PDB file of C-alpha atoms in Angstrom:
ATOM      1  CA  UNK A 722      24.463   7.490  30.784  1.00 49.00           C
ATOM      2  CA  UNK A 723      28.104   6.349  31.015  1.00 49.00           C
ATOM      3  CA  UNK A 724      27.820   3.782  28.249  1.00 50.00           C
ATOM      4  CA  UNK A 725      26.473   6.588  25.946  1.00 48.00           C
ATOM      5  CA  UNK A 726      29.008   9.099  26.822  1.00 51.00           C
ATOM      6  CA  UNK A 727      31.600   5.936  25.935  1.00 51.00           C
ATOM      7  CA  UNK A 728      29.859   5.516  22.676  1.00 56.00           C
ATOM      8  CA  UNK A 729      30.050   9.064  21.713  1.00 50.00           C
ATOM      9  CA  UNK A 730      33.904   9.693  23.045  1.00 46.00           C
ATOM     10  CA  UNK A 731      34.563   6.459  20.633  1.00 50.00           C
ATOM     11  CA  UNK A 732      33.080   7.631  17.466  1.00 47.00           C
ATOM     12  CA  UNK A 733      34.269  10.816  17.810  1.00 48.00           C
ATOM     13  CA  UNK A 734      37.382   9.472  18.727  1.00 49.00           C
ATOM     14  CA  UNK A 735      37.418   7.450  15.205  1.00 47.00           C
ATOM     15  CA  UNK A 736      35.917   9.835  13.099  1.00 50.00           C
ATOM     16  CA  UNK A 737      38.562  12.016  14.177  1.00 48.00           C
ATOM     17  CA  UNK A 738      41.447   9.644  13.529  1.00 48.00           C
ATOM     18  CA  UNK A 739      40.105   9.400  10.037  1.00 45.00           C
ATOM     19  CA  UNK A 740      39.935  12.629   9.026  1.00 47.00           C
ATOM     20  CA  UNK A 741      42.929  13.156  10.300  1.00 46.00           C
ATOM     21  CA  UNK A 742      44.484   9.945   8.277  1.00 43.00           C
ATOM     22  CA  UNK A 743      42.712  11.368   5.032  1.00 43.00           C
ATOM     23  CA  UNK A 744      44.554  14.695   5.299  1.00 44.00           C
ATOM     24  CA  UNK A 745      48.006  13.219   6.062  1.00 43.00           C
ATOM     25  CA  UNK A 746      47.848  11.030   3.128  1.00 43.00           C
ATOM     26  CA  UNK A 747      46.300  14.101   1.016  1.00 46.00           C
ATOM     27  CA  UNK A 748      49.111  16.013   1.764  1.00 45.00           C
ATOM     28  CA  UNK A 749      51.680  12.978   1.049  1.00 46.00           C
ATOM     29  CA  UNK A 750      50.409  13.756  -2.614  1.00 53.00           C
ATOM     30  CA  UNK A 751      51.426  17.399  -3.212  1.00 48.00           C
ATOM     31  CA  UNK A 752      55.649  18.083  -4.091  1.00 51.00           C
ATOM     32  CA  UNK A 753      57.888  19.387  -1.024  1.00 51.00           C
ATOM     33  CA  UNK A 754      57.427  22.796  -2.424  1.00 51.00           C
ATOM     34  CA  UNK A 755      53.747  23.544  -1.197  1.00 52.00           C
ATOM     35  CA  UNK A 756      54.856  22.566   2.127  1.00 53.00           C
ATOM     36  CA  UNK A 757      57.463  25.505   2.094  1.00 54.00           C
ATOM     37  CA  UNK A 758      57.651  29.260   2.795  1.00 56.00           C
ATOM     38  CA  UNK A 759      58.585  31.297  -0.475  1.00 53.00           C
ATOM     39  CA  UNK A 760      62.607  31.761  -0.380  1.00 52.00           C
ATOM     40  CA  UNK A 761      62.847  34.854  -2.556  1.00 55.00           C
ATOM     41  CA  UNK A 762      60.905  38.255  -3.811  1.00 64.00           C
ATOM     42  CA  UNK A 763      59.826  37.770  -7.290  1.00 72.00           C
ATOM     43  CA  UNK A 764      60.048  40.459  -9.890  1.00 75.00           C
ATOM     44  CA  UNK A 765      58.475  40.864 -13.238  1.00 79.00           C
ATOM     45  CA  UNK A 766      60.926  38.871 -15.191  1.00 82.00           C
ATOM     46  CA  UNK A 767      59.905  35.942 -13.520  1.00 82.00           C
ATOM     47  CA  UNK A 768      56.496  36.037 -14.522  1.00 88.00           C
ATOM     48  CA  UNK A 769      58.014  34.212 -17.658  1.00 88.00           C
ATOM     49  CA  UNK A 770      58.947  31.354 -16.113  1.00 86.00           C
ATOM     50  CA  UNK A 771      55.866  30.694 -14.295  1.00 90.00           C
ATOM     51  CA  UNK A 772      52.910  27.641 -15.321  1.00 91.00           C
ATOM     52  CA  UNK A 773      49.785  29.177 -16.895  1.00 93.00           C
ATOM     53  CA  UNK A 774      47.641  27.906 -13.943  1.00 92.00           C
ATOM     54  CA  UNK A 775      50.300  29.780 -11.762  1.00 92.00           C
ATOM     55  CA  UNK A 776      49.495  33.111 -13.687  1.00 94.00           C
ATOM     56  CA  UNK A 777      46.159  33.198 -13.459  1.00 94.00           C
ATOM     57  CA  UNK A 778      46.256  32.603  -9.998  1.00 94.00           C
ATOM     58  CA  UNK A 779      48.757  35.537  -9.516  1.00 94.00           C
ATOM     59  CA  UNK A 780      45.950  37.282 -12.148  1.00 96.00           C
ATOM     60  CA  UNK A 781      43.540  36.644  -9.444  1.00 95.00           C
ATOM     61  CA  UNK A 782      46.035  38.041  -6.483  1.00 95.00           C
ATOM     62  CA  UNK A 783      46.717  41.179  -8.955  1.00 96.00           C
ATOM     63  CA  UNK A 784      43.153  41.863  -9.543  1.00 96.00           C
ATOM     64  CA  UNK A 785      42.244  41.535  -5.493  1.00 96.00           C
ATOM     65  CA  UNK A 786      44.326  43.836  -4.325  1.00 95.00           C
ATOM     66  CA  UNK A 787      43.888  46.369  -7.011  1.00 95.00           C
ATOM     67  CA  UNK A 788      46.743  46.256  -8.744  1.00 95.00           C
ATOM     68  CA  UNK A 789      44.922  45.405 -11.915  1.00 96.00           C
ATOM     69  CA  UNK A 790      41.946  47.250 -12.205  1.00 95.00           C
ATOM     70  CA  UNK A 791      38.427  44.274 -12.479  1.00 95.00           C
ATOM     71  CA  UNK A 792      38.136  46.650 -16.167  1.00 94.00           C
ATOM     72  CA  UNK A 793      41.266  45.139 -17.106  1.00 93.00           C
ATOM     73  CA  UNK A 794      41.439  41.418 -15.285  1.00 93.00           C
ATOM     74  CA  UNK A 795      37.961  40.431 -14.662  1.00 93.00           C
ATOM     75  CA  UNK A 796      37.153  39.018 -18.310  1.00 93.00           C
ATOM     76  CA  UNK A 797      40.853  37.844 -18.784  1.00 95.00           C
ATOM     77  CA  UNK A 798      40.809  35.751 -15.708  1.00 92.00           C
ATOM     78  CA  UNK A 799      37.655  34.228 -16.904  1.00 92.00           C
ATOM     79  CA  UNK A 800      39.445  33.713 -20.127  1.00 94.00           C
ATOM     80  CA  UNK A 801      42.665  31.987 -18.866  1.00 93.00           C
ATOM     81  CA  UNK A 802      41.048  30.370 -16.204  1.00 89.00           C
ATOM     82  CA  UNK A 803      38.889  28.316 -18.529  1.00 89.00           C
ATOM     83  CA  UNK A 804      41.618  27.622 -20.951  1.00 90.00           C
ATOM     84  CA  UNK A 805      44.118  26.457 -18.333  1.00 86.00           C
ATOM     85  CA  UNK A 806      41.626  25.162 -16.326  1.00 82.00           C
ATOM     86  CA  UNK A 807      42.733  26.883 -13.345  1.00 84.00           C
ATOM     87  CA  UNK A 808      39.607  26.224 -11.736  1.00 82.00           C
ATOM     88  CA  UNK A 809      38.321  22.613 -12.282  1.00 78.00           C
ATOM     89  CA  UNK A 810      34.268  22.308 -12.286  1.00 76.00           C
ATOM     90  CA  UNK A 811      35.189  19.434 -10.075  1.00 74.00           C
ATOM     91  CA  UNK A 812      35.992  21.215  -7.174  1.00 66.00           C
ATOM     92  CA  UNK A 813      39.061  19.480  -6.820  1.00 73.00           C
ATOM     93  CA  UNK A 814      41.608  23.028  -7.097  1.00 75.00           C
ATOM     94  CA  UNK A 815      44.708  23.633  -8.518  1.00 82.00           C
ATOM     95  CA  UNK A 816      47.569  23.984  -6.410  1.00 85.00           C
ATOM     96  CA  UNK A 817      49.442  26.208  -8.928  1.00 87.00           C
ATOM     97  CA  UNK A 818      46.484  28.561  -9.133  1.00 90.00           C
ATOM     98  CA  UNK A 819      46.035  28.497  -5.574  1.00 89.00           C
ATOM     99  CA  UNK A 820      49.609  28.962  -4.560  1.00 89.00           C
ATOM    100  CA  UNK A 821      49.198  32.582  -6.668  1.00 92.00           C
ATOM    101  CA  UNK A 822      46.277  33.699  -5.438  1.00 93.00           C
ATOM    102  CA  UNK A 823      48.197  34.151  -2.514  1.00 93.00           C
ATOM    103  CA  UNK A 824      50.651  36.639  -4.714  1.00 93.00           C
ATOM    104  CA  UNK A 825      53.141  33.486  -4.615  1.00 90.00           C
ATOM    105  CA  UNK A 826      55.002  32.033  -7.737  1.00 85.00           C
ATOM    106  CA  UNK A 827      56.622  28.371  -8.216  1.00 81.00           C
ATOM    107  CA  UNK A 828      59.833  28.955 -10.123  1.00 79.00           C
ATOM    108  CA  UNK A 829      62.697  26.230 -10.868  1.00 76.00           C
ATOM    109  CA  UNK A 830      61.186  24.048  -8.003  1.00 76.00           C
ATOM    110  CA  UNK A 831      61.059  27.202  -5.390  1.00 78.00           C
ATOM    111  CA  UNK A 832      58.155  29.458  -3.979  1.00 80.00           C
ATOM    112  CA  UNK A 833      58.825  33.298  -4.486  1.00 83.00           C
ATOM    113  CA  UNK A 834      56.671  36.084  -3.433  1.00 87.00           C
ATOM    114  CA  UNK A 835      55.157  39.759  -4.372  1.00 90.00           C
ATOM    115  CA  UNK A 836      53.717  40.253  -1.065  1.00 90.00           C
ATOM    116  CA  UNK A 837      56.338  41.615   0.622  1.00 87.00           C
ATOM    117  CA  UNK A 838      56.750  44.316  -2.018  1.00 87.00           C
ATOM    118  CA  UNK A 839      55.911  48.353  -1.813  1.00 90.00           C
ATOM    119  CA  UNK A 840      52.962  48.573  -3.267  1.00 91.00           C
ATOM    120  CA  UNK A 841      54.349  50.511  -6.512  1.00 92.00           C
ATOM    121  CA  UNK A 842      56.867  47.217  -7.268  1.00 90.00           C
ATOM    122  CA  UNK A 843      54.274  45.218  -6.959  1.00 92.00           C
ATOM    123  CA  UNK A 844      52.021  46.932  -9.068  1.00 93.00           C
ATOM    124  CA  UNK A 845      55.342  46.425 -11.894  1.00 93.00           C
ATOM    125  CA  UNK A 846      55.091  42.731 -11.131  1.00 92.00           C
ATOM    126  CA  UNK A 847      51.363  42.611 -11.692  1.00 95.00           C
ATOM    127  CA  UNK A 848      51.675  44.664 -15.291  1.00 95.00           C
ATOM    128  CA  UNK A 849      53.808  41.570 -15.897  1.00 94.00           C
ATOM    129  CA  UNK A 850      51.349  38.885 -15.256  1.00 95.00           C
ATOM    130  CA  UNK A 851      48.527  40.987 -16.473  1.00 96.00           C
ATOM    131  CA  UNK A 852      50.620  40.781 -20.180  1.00 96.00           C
ATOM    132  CA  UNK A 853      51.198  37.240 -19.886  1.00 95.00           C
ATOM    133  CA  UNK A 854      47.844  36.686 -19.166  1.00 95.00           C
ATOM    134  CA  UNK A 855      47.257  38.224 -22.649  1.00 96.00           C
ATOM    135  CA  UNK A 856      49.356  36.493 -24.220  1.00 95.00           C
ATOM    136  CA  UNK A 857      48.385  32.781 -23.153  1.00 93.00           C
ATOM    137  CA  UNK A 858      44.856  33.689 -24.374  1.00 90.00           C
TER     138      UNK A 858
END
C-alpha cells in the first residue's frame, strides 16, 4: 500500500511540476502589459487608438452589459470578429480581444479601463466603439 501511495504522490508530484512549467513559460510569451492592472479610465476618444482585435473585444464587453443593445452589436461582432480574427477557429485566443472583453483597452503600451465608469459614461464610451466597429467593417 505504501509503495502505491509513493507512486501516486510522485506522478502527481510531476505532472504538477509540468503544468506548472508550461504556464510559466506561456506567460514568459505575452508583453509586460497583460501582466498589469489598467493605470487610467478610458474615454471615447481613445477608442481611436485602440487595435481592431481590441475593439471587438470591448464590442463584446459593450454588448454584455447592455450598453449596446444585441439589435445593434450582435451581427457586427460577428462581422469584425471574423475580419480581425478576434476569435481564432484554433482555439488559441487573442489577448487583445480578450483584454476588452473585460471593458479594458491597450493604449500607447498601457491598460485603461471603462469599468469603473457610471453607467451613463460608459454607455458614451461604448457608442464609441460601437462606431468604430462600423467603420472597420
Amino acid at each position: 500500500m505504501t509503495r502505491f501511495y509513493l507512486r501516486a504522490l510522485a506522478a502527481t508530484s510531476f505532472i504538477a511540476g509540468a503544468a506548472s512549467f508550461a504556464l510559466s513559460a506561456h506567460a514568459a510569451e505575452l508583453p509586460a502589459v497583460y501582466g498589469k492592472a489598467p493605470t487610467a479610465v478610458a474615454s471615447p476618444a481613445d477608442v481611436a487608438s485602440v487595435s481592431p482585435a481590441n475593439v471587438a473585444g470591448l464590442l463584446n464587453y459593450c454588448v454584455e452589459t447592455n450598453q449596446v443593445s444585441h439589435d445593434d452589436g450582435d451581427s457586427l461582432q460577428a462581422a469584425i470578429n471574423a475580419k480581425t480574427n478576434a476569435v481564432p477557429m484554433d482555439h488559441n485566443g487573442n489577448m487583445d480581444y480578450a483584454i476588452g472583453s473585460s471593458g479594458e483597452f491597450l493604449i500607447n503600451g498601457n491598460r485603461s479601463t471603462i469599468t469603473s465608469l457610471e453607467a451613463p459614461a460608459q454607455g458614451n464610451v461604448c457608442s464609441a466603439v460601437l462606431a468604430r466597429a462600423k467603420s472597420l467593417i
